Amino acid sequence: MSVSGGQPSLRPDAQRNRNRILTTARELLREPGDLRLNAVARASGVGQGTLYRHFPTREALLAAVYERDVAELVAAAPDLLATRTPVEALAAWFERVGAYARVKRDVFAALEAATWRDLADHSLGPIGDAVELILRAGRSDGSIRDDVQARDVIVLISWLSRLDDDELDARGPVLLAVLVDGLRAPRPTSAVAER
């Protein structure tokens, strides 16, 4: 299993089917009970044969759902930095972390321990790189503390996947805002005195 998305190139119609299956599976993960492949195929509007060509097992489908979420989360970091300040990019990236945490929790709950540990191990590098990209930009412009490393941020946000949906909705945004504020570089005392 690779979070790098190392899949062979697909025909456009096959890629559309794969994307539709992954999107549907991600949505169905939120529903109670086990994720069933025939329900995913039906809700995706594809035949079971098409689903099995892309994902021969339920575990392969769940792993792909998780890997796609990781890839989208990682890809968001440079995009956000291109249009926002580092602190604004970090805050916006944390909003995406909340959605990622739900998927991670649901996928890992549905997989055997050995499989989800492998997925988690493979995602730490790319996610850490995305966090470091934002932190480095903030350190460079002086807006983010220079004593915080990507691993520190990952440890702090890891609790999100342990929350149920209601608590994640209620507490997640506030706690992530507190984290963003804690990552801001302290303002020089002279700037505070000038106010």
Short mmCIF file of C-alpha atoms in Angstrom, two decimals:
data_model
loop_
_atom_site.label_atom_id
_atom_site.label_comp_id
_atom_site.label_asym_id
_atom_site.label_seq_id
_atom_site.Cartn_x
_atom_site.Cartn_y
_atom_site.Cartn_z
CA MET A 1 0.00 0.00 0.00
CA SER A 2 1.39 3.32 -1.02
CA VAL A 3 0.17 6.77 -0.13
CA SER A 4 2.09 8.13 -3.06
CA GLY A 5 -0.78 7.15 -5.37
CA GLY A 6 1.43 4.92 -7.52
CA GLN A 7 -1.40 3.53 -9.64
CA PRO A 8 -1.08 2.78 -13.35
CA SER A 9 -2.42 5.31 -15.83
CA LEU A 10 -6.11 4.73 -16.57
CA ARG A 11 -8.32 5.55 -19.52
CA PRO A 12 -10.47 8.65 -18.84
CA ASP A 13 -13.68 6.61 -18.41
CA ALA A 14 -11.94 4.18 -16.07
CA GLN A 15 -10.50 7.09 -14.05
CA ARG A 16 -13.98 8.64 -13.77
CA ASN A 17 -15.35 5.30 -12.51
CA ARG A 18 -12.52 4.97 -10.00
CA ASN A 19 -13.07 8.53 -8.73
CA ARG A 20 -16.82 7.99 -8.46
CA ILE A 21 -16.27 4.75 -6.51
CA LEU A 22 -13.83 6.43 -4.11
CA THR A 23 -16.13 9.41 -3.54
CA THR A 24 -19.11 7.14 -2.90
CA ALA A 25 -17.15 4.87 -0.57
CA ARG A 26 -15.98 7.91 1.41
CA GLU A 27 -19.61 9.06 1.80
CA LEU A 28 -20.88 5.59 2.73
CA LEU A 29 -18.19 5.22 5.39
CA ARG A 30 -20.14 7.75 7.46
CA GLU A 31 -23.18 5.46 7.59
CA PRO A 32 -23.57 2.91 10.38
CA GLY A 33 -22.54 -0.67 9.72
CA ASP A 34 -19.87 -2.25 7.57
CA LEU A 35 -19.02 -0.81 4.18
CA ARG A 36 -20.30 -3.30 1.61
CA LEU A 37 -18.80 -3.40 -1.87
CA ASN A 38 -22.12 -4.16 -3.58
CA ALA A 39 -23.64 -1.06 -1.90
CA VAL A 40 -20.70 1.04 -3.10
CA ALA A 41 -21.08 -0.28 -6.66
CA ARG A 42 -24.83 0.37 -6.66
CA ALA A 43 -24.52 3.88 -5.19
CA SER A 44 -21.65 4.69 -7.61
CA GLY A 45 -23.69 3.64 -10.61
CA VAL A 46 -21.10 1.05 -11.71
CA GLY A 47 -21.31 -2.70 -12.00
CA GLN A 48 -19.70 -4.96 -9.43
CA GLY A 49 -17.21 -6.13 -12.05
CA THR A 50 -16.03 -2.55 -12.55
CA LEU A 51 -15.66 -2.04 -8.82
CA TYR A 52 -13.70 -5.29 -8.40
CA ARG A 53 -11.38 -4.42 -11.31
CA HIS A 54 -10.36 -1.28 -9.44
CA PHE A 55 -10.57 -2.64 -5.89
CA PRO A 56 -10.41 -6.44 -5.58
CA THR A 57 -11.08 -6.33 -1.82
CA ARG A 58 -12.85 -4.15 0.69
CA GLU A 59 -9.46 -3.44 2.30
CA ALA A 60 -8.05 -2.23 -1.03
CA LEU A 61 -10.99 0.16 -1.42
CA LEU A 62 -10.68 1.50 2.12
CA ALA A 63 -6.93 1.94 1.73
CA ALA A 64 -7.48 3.86 -1.52
CA VAL A 65 -10.07 6.12 0.13
CA TYR A 66 -7.59 6.94 2.88
CA GLU A 67 -4.67 7.39 0.48
CA ARG A 68 -6.68 9.79 -1.67
CA ASP A 69 -7.58 11.87 1.39
CA VAL A 70 -3.92 12.00 2.42
CA ALA A 71 -2.88 13.02 -1.11
CA GLU A 72 -5.50 15.81 -1.20
CA LEU A 73 -4.46 17.04 2.25
CA VAL A 74 -0.78 17.10 1.25
CA ALA A 75 -1.50 18.82 -2.08
CA ALA A 76 -3.49 21.54 -0.32
CA ALA A 77 -0.43 22.92 1.55
CA PRO A 78 1.40 24.52 -1.42
CA ASP A 79 -1.89 25.64 -2.97
CA LEU A 80 -2.89 27.44 0.23
CA LEU A 81 0.56 29.02 0.59
CA ALA A 82 0.30 30.38 -2.94
CA THR A 83 -2.66 32.59 -2.03
CA ARG A 84 -2.40 33.20 1.72
CA THR A 85 0.03 34.19 4.43
CA PRO A 86 1.62 31.22 6.23
CA VAL A 87 -0.60 31.64 9.31
CA GLU A 88 -3.74 31.90 7.13
CA ALA A 89 -2.58 28.87 5.12
CA LEU A 90 -2.03 26.91 8.33
CA ALA A 91 -5.51 27.78 9.61
CA ALA A 92 -7.12 26.81 6.29
CA TRP A 93 -5.08 23.60 6.15
CA PHE A 94 -6.24 22.72 9.66
CA GLU A 95 -9.86 23.05 8.46
CA ARG A 96 -9.08 20.29 5.96
CA VAL A 97 -7.44 18.22 8.71
CA GLY A 98 -10.84 17.95 10.42
CA ALA A 99 -12.38 16.25 7.37
CA TYR A 100 -9.31 14.06 6.98
CA ALA A 101 -9.58 13.00 10.64
CA ARG A 102 -13.11 11.69 10.08
CA VAL A 103 -12.00 9.57 7.13
CA LYS A 104 -8.97 8.30 9.01
CA ARG A 105 -11.09 7.29 12.00
CA ASP A 106 -13.72 5.55 9.86
CA VAL A 107 -11.22 3.74 7.63
CA PHE A 108 -9.02 2.62 10.50
CA ALA A 109 -12.07 1.36 12.42
CA ALA A 110 -13.02 -0.80 9.43
CA LEU A 111 -9.55 -2.28 8.82
CA GLU A 112 -7.51 -4.79 10.72
CA ALA A 113 -4.81 -3.32 12.96
CA ALA A 114 -1.86 -4.42 10.80
CA THR A 115 -3.37 -2.80 7.70
CA TRP A 116 -4.21 0.53 9.30
CA ARG A 117 -0.82 0.74 11.01
CA ASP A 118 0.83 0.31 7.60
CA LEU A 119 -1.36 3.06 6.12
CA ALA A 120 -0.62 5.38 9.04
CA ASP A 121 3.13 4.78 8.78
CA HIS A 122 3.11 5.56 5.06
CA SER A 123 1.07 8.76 5.47
CA LEU A 124 3.20 10.35 8.18
CA GLY A 125 5.99 11.35 5.78
CA PRO A 126 3.83 13.18 3.22
CA ILE A 127 1.69 14.85 5.89
CA GLY A 128 4.80 15.88 7.82
CA ASP A 129 6.27 17.34 4.62
CA ALA A 130 3.09 19.39 4.05
CA VAL A 131 3.15 20.71 7.62
CA GLU A 132 6.86 21.52 7.34
CA LEU A 133 6.28 23.44 4.09
CA ILE A 134 3.81 25.74 5.83
CA LEU A 135 5.91 26.05 8.99
CA ARG A 136 9.03 26.88 6.97
CA ALA A 137 7.19 29.66 5.12
CA GLY A 138 5.98 31.06 8.44
CA ARG A 139 9.41 30.86 10.02
CA SER A 140 10.82 32.64 6.99
CA ASP A 141 8.42 35.59 7.23
CA GLY A 142 8.50 35.62 11.05
CA SER A 143 4.81 34.79 11.54
CA ILE A 144 5.28 31.27 12.95
CA ARG A 145 7.39 30.25 15.92
CA ASP A 146 10.80 28.90 14.99
CA ASP A 147 10.92 26.33 17.81
CA VAL A 148 8.08 24.13 16.49
CA GLN A 149 8.69 21.19 14.17
CA ALA A 150 6.25 19.34 11.91
CA ARG A 151 6.25 16.32 14.24
CA ASP A 152 5.06 18.57 17.10
CA VAL A 153 2.07 19.69 15.03
CA ILE A 154 1.26 16.10 13.96
CA VAL A 155 1.26 14.96 17.60
CA LEU A 156 -1.08 17.83 18.50
CA ILE A 157 -3.57 17.20 15.67
CA SER A 158 -3.56 13.40 16.03
CA TRP A 159 -6.31 13.57 18.64
CA LEU A 160 -8.84 14.67 15.99
CA SER A 161 -9.32 11.15 14.64
CA ARG A 162 -10.27 9.97 18.13
CA LEU A 163 -13.30 12.26 18.40
CA ASP A 164 -16.80 11.28 17.34
CA ASP A 165 -18.52 13.47 14.74
CA ASP A 166 -20.48 15.60 17.23
CA GLU A 167 -17.41 16.39 19.31
CA LEU A 168 -15.30 17.00 16.21
CA ASP A 169 -17.91 19.44 14.91
CA ALA A 170 -18.27 21.20 18.27
CA ARG A 171 -14.68 21.31 19.50
CA GLY A 172 -12.51 20.80 16.44
CA PRO A 173 -12.61 24.33 14.98
CA VAL A 174 -12.05 25.99 18.36
CA LEU A 175 -9.17 23.70 19.32
CA LEU A 176 -7.52 24.10 15.92
CA ALA A 177 -7.83 27.89 16.23
CA VAL A 178 -6.12 27.66 19.64
CA LEU A 179 -3.35 25.62 17.99
CA VAL A 180 -2.91 28.20 15.23
CA ASP A 181 -2.68 30.97 17.84
CA GLY A 182 -0.11 28.93 19.76
CA LEU A 183 2.00 28.53 16.63
CA ARG A 184 2.13 32.26 15.90
CA ALA A 185 5.47 33.89 16.57
CA PRO A 186 5.34 36.19 19.58
CA ARG A 187 5.11 39.82 18.60
CA PRO A 188 8.02 42.01 19.62
CA THR A 189 7.37 43.96 22.82
CA SER A 190 7.84 47.24 21.00
CA ALA A 191 4.91 46.43 18.68
CA VAL A 192 2.71 45.78 21.71
CA ALA A 193 3.83 49.05 23.36
CA GLU A 194 2.99 51.06 20.22
CA ARG A 195 -0.69 50.05 20.35
#
